[in-house]
PDB file of C-alpha atoms in Angstrom:
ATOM      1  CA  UNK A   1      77.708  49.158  78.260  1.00 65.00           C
ATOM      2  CA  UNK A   2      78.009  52.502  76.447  1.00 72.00           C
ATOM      3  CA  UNK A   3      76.286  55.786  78.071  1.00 71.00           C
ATOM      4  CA  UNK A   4      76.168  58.265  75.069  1.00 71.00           C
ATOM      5  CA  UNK A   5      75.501  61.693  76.550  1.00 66.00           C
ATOM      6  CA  UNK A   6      73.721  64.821  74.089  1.00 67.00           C
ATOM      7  CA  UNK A   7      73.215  62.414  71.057  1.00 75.00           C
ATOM      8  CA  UNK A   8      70.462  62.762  69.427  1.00 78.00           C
ATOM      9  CA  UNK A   9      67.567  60.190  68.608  1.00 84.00           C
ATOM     10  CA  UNK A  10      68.790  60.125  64.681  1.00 90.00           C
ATOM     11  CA  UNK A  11      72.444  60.234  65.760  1.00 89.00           C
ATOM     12  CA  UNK A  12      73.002  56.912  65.439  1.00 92.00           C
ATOM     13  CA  UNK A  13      72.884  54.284  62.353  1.00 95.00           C
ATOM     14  CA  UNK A  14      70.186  52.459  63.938  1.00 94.00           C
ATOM     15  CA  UNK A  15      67.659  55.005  63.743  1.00 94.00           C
ATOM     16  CA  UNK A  16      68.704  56.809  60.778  1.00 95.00           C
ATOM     17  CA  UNK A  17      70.756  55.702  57.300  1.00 95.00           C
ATOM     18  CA  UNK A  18      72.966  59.081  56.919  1.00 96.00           C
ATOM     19  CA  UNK A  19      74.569  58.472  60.870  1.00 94.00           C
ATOM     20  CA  UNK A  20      77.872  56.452  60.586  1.00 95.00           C
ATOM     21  CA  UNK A  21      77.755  54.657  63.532  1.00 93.00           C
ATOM     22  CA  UNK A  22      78.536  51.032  62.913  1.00 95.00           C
ATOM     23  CA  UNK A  23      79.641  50.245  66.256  1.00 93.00           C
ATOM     24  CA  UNK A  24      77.525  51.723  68.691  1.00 91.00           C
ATOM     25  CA  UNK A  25      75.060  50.011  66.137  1.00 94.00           C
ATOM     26  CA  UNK A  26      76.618  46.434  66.286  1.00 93.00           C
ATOM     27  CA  UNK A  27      76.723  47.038  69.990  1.00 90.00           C
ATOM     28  CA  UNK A  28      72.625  47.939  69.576  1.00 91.00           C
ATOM     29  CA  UNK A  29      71.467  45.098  67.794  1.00 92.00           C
ATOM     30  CA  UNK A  30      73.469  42.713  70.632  1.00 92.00           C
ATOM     31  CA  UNK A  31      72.659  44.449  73.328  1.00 88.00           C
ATOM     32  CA  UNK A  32      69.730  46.777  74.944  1.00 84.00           C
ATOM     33  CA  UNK A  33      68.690  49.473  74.174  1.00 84.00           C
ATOM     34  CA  UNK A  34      67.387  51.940  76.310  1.00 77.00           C
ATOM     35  CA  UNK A  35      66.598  55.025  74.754  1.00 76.00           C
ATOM     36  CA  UNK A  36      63.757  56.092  77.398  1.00 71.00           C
ATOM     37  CA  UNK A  37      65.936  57.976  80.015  1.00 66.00           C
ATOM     38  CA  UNK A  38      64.145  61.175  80.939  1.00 64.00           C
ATOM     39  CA  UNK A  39      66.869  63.701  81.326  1.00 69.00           C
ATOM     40  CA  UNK A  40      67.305  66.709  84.034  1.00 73.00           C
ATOM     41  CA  UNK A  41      67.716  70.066  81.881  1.00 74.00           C
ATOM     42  CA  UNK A  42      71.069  70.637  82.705  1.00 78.00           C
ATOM     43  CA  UNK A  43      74.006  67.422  82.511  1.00 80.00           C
ATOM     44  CA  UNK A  44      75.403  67.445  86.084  1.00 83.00           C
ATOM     45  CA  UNK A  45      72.215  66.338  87.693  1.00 85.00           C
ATOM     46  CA  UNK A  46      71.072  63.807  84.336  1.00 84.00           C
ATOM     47  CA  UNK A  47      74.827  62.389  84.863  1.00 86.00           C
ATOM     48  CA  UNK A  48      74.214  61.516  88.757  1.00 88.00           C
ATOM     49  CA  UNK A  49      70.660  60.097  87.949  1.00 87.00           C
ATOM     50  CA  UNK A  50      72.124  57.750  85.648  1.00 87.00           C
ATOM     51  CA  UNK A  51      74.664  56.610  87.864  1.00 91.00           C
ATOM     52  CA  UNK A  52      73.022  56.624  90.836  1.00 92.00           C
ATOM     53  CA  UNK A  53      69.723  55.372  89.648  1.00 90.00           C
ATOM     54  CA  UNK A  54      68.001  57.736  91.543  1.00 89.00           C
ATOM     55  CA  UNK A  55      65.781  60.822  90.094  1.00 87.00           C
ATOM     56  CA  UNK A  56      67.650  63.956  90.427  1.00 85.00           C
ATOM     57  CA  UNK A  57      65.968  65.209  93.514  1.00 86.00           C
ATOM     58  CA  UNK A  58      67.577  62.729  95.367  1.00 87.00           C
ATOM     59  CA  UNK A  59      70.360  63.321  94.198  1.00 86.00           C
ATOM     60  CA  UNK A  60      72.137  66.365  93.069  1.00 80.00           C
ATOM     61  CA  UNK A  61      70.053  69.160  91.529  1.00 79.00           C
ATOM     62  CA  UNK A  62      73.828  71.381  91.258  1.00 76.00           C
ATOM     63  CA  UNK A  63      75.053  72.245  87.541  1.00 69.00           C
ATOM     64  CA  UNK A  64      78.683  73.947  88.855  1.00 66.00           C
ATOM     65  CA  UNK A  65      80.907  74.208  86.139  1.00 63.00           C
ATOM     66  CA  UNK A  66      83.805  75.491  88.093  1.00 63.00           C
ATOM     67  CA  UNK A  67      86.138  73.884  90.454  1.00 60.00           C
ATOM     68  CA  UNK A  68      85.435  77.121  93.468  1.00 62.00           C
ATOM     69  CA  UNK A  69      81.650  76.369  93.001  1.00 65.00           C
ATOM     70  CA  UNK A  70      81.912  72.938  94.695  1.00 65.00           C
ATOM     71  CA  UNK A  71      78.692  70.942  95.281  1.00 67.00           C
ATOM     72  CA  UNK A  72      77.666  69.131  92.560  1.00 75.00           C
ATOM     73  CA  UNK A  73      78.038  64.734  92.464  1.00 83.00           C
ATOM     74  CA  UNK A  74      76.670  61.851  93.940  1.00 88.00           C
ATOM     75  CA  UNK A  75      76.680  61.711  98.092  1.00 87.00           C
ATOM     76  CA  UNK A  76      79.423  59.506  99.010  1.00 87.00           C
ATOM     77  CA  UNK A  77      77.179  57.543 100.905  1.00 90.00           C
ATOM     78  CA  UNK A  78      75.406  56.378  97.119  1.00 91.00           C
ATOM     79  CA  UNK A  79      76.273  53.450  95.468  1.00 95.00           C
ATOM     80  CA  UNK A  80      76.890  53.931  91.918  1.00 95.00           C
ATOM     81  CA  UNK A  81      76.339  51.885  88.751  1.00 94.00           C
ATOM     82  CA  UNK A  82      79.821  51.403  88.109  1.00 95.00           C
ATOM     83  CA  UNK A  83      80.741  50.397  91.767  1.00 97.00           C
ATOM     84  CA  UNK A  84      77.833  48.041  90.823  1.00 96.00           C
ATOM     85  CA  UNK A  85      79.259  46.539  87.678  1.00 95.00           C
ATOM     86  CA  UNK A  86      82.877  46.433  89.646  1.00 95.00           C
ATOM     87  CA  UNK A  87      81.349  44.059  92.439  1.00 96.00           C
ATOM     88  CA  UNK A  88      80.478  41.696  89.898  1.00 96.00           C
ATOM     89  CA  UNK A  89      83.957  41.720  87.947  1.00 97.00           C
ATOM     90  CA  UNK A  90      83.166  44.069  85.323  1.00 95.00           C
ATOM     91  CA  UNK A  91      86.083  46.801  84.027  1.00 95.00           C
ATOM     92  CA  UNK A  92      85.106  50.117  84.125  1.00 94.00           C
ATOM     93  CA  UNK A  93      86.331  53.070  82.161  1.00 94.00           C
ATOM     94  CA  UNK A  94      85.596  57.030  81.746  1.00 92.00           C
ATOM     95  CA  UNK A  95      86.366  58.591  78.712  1.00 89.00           C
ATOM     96  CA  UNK A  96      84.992  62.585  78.167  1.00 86.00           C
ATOM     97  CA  UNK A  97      83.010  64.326  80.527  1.00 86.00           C
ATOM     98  CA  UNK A  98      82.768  63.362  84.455  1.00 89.00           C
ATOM     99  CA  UNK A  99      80.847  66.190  85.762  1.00 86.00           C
ATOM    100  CA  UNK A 100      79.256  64.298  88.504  1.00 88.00           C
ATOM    101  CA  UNK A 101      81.856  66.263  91.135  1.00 84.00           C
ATOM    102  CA  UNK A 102      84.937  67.578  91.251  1.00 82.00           C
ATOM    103  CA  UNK A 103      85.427  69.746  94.594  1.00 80.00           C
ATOM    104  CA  UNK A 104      86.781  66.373  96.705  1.00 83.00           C
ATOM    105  CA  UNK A 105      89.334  63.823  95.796  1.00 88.00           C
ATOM    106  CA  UNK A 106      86.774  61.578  96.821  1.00 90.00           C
ATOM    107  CA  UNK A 107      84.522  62.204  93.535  1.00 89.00           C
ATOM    108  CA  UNK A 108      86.593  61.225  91.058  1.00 93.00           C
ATOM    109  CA  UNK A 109      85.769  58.682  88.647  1.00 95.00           C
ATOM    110  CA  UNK A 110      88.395  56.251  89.804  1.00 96.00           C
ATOM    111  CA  UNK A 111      86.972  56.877  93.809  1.00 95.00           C
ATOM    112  CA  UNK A 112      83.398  56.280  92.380  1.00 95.00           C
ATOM    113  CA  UNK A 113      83.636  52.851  90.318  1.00 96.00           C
ATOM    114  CA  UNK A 114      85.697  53.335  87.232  1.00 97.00           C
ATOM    115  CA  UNK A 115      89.093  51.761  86.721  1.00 97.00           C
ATOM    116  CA  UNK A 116      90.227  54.374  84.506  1.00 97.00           C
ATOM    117  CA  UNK A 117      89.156  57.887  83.207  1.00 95.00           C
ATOM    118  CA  UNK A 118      90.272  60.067  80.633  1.00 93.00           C
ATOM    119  CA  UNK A 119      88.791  63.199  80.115  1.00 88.00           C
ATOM    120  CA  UNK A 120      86.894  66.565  81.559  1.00 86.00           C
ATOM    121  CA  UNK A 121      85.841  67.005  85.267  1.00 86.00           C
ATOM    122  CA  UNK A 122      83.943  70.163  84.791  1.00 82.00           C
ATOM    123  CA  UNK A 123      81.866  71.271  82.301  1.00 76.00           C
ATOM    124  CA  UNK A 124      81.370  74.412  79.902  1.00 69.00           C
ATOM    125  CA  UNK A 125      84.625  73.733  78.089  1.00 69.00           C
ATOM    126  CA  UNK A 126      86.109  73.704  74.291  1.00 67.00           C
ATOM    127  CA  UNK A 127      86.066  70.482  73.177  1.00 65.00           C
ATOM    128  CA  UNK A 128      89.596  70.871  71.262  1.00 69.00           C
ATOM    129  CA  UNK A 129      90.762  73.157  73.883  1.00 68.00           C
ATOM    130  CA  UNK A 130      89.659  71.440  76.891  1.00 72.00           C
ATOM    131  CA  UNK A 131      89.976  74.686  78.497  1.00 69.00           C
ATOM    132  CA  UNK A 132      86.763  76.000  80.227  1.00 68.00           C
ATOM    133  CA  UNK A 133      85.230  78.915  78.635  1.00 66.00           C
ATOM    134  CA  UNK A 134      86.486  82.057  79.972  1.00 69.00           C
ATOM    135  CA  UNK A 135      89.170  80.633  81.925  1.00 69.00           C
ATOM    136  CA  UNK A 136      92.823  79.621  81.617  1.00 69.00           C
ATOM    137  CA  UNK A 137      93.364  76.833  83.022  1.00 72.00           C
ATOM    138  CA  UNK A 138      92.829  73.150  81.376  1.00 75.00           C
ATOM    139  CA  UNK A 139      90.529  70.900  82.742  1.00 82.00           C
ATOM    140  CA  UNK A 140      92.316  66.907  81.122  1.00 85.00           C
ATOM    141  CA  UNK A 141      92.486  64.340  83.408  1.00 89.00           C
ATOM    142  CA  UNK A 142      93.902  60.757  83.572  1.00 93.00           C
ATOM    143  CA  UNK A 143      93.033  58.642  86.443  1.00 95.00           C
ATOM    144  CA  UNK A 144      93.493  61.307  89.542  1.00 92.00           C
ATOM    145  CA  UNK A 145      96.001  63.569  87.758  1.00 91.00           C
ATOM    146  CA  UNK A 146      95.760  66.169  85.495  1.00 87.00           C
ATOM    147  CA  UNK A 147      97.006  64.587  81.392  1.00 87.00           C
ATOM    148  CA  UNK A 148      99.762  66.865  81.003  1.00 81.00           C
ATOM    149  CA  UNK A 149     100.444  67.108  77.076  1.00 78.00           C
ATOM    150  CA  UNK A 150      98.262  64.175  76.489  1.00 78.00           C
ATOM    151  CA  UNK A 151      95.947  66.331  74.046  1.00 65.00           C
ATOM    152  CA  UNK A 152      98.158  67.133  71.380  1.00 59.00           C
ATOM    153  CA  UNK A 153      98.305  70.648  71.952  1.00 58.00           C
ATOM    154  CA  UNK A 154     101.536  70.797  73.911  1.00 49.00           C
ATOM    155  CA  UNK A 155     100.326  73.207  76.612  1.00 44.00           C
TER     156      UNK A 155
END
């Protein structure tokens, strides 16, 4: 299963000829495709619906973007669609941007049904940078640690 956040409807090969996209393509023609999901306006509440399969007023209706905000994420009492695909012997990986909670130990991707992350726990950050905007301090994560020089840029 892929879960492509912010792309567009002509992002992808399969909808339009100039998008180089051959594998999420190959993965669309032998899969399903569901292309339908109605999203909150900002990403931390659209991320928990997904997950959660719950609408976002059931959920989280937070958008923090900084670790002293708190709030934010899925309650721990909430199964999610990972934990889901782990009870039935799937592997589960995280690779970019969690921002489904970040205050707690406890809502990390590995402590909510992925095997392994890589990537972002807030959000409003430079993509190269992985710094938040504003702010010092990187936000690169492997597993439940922060990726210390695992980004190239030797900070």
């Amino acid at each position: 299963a892929l879960m492509a956040d912010d792309l567009g409807y002509a992002g992808v090969g399969y909808h339009n000829k100039e998008a180089l996209t051959p594998h999420i393509d190959r993965l669309a023609t032998d899969g399903i495709i569901l292309e339908r999901f109605y999203a909150h306006s900002t990403c931390s509440p659209s991320r928990t619906s997904f997950l959660s399969g719950r609408l976002p007023i059931h959920v989280n209706m937070d958008n923090p973007t900084r670790p002293e905000e708190g709030g934010g994420g899925i309650p721990a009492a909430m199964t999610t669609l990972a934990q889901k695909l782990q009870e039935q012997d799937f592997v589960t990986h995280l690779v970019g941007k969690w921002h489904v909670g970040f205050s707690h130990e406890s809502q990390l991707p590995i402590n909510r049904g992925f095997n392994h992350s890589f990537g972002l726990l807030t959000g409003a950050f430079g993509h190269e940078s992985h710094r938040q905007y504003g702010r010092a301090y990187v936000d690169l994560w492997r597993d439940d640690r922060p990726a210390f020089g695992e980004d190239g840029a030797g900070y």
